[in-house]
Short mmCIF file of C-alpha atoms in Angstrom, two decimals:
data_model
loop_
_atom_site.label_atom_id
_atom_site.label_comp_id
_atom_site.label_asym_id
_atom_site.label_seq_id
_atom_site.Cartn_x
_atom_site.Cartn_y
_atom_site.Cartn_z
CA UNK A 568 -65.47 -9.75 54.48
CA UNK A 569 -68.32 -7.71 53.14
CA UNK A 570 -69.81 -7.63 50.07
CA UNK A 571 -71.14 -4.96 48.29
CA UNK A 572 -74.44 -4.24 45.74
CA UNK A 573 -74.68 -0.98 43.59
CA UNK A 574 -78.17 -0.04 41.92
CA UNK A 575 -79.28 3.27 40.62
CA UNK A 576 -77.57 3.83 37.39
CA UNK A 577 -79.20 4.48 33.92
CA UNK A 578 -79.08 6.04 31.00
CA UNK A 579 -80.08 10.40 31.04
CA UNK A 580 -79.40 13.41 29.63
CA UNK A 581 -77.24 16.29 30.53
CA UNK A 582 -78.00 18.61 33.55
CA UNK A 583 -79.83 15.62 35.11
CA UNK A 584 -79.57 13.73 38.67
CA UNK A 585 -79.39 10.57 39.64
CA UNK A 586 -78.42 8.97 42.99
CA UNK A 587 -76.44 5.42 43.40
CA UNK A 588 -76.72 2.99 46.16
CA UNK A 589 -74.57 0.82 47.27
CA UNK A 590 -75.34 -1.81 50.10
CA UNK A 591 -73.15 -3.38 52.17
CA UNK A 592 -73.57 -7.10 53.81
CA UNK A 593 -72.33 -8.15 56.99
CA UNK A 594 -72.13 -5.97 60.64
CA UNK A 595 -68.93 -4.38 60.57
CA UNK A 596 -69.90 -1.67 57.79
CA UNK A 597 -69.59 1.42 60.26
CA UNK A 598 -65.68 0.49 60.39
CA UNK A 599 -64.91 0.61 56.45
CA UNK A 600 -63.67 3.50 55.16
CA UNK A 601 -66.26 3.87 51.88
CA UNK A 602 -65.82 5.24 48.43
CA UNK A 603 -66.86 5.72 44.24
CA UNK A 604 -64.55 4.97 41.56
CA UNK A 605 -65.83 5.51 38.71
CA UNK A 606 -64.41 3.46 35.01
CA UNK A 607 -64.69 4.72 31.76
CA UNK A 608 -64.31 2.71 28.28
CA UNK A 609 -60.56 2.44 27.66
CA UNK A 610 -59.51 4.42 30.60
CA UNK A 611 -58.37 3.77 34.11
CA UNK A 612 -60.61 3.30 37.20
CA UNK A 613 -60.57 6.80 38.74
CA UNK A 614 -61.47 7.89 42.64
CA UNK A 615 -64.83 10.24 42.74
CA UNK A 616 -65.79 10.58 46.05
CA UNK A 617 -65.05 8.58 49.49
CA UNK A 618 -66.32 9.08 52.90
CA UNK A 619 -64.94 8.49 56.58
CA UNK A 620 -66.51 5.71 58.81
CA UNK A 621 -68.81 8.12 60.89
CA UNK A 622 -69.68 10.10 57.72
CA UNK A 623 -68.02 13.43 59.00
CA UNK A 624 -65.25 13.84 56.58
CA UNK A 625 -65.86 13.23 52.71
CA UNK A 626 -63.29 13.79 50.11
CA UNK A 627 -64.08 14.31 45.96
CA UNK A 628 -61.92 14.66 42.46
CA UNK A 629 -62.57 17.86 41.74
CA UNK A 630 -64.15 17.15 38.28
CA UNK A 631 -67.26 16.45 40.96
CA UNK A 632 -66.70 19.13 43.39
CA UNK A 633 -69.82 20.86 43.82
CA UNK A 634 -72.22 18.59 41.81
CA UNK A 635 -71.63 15.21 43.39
CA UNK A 636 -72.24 14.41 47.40
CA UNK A 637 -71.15 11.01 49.33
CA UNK A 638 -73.26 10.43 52.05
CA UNK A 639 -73.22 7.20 54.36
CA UNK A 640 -76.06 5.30 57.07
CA UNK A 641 -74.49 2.84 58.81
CA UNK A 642 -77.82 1.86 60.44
CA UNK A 643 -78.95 1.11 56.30
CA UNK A 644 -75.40 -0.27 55.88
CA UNK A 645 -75.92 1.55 52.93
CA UNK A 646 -73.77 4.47 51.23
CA UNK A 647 -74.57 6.59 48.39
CA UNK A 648 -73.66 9.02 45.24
CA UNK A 649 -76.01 12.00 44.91
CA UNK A 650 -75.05 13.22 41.64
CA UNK A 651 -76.51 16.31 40.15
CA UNK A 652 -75.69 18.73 37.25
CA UNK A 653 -74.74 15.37 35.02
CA UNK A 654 -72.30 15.84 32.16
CA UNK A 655 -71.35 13.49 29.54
CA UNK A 656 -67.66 12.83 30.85
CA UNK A 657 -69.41 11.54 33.96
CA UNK A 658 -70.74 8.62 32.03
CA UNK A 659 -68.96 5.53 33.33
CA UNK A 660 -69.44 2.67 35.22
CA UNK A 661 -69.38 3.81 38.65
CA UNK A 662 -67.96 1.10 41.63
CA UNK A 663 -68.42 1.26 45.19
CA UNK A 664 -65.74 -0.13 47.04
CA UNK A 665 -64.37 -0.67 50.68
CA UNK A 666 -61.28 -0.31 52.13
CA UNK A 667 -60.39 -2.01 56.07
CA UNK A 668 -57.51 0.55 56.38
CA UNK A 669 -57.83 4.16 58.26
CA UNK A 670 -56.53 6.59 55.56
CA UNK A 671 -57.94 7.16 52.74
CA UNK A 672 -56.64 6.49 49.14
CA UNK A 673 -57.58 7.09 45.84
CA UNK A 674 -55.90 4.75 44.31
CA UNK A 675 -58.02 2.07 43.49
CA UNK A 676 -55.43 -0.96 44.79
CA UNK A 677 -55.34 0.29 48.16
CA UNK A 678 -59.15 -0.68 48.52
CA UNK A 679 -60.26 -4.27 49.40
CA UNK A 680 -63.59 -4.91 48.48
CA UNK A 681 -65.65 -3.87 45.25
CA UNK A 682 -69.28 -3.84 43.84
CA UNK A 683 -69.89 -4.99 40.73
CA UNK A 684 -70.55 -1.56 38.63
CA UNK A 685 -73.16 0.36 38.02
CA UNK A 686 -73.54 1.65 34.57
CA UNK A 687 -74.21 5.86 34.03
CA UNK A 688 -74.41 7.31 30.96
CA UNK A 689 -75.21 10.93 30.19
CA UNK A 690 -75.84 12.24 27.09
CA UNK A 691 -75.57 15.39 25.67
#
C-alpha cells in the first residue's frame, strides 16, 4: 500500500505557475504507474496528466497540452505537476493518485490509491 501527500496549491492569478508535489510512502514507488486528476465544484474528477514508472512516457488531456508537465524521481519518491500559463478553468482541486496496474487509464476507478487534494484556484 502506499500512501500519498500533495502540497503546492494556492490561490493566483491568470498566466501564473505553480508546481504540485505529491509524495509517496513506502519502497515500491518506482513500480506505480503515477498520475493528476484534477476535481472541479459540481463536476466529475477528470485525468490531467500521468506518467510511466521510469518517467519516459507521460500522457496529458489536451486542455493541458503544452502548459502542464508530469515529471517523476523515484529516488524522492516524489512526483510532480509543473503547471504554467494558468487559466481559470484549471482551478480545481487537483489529486495525485496511483495505480498497481501496467496500462494506463484515465478513468479515475481504475486507479488504487489517492492523495487527499490539493486546492488551485486561478483567477482571472
Amino acid at each position: 500500500q502506499v500512501q500519498l501527500v500533495e502540497s503546492g496549491g494556492g490561490m493566483v492569478q491568470a498566466g501564473a505557475s505553480l508546481r504540485l508535489s505529491c509524495a509517496a510512502s513506502g519502497r515500491a514507488f518506482s513500480t506505480y504507474i503515477m498520475g493528476w486528476f484534477r476535481q472541479a465544484p459540481g463536476k466529475e474528477r477528470e485525468f490531467v496528466a500521468g506518467i510511466h514508472r521510469s518517467g519516459s512516457s507521460t500522457y496529458y488531456t489536451n486542455s493541458v497540452k503544452g502548459r502542464f508537465t508530469i515529471s517523476r524521481d523515484n529516488a524522492k519518491n516524489t512526483v510532480y505537476l509543473q503547471m504554467n500559463s494558468l487559466k481559470p478553468e484549471d482551478t480545481a482541486v487537483y489529486y495525485c493518485a496511483a495505480d498497481r496496474g501496467g496500462i494506463m487509464s484515465t478513468t479515475a476507478p481504475a486507479w488504487d490509491y489517492w492523495g487527499q487534494g490539493t486546492q488551485v484556484t486561478v483567477s482571472s
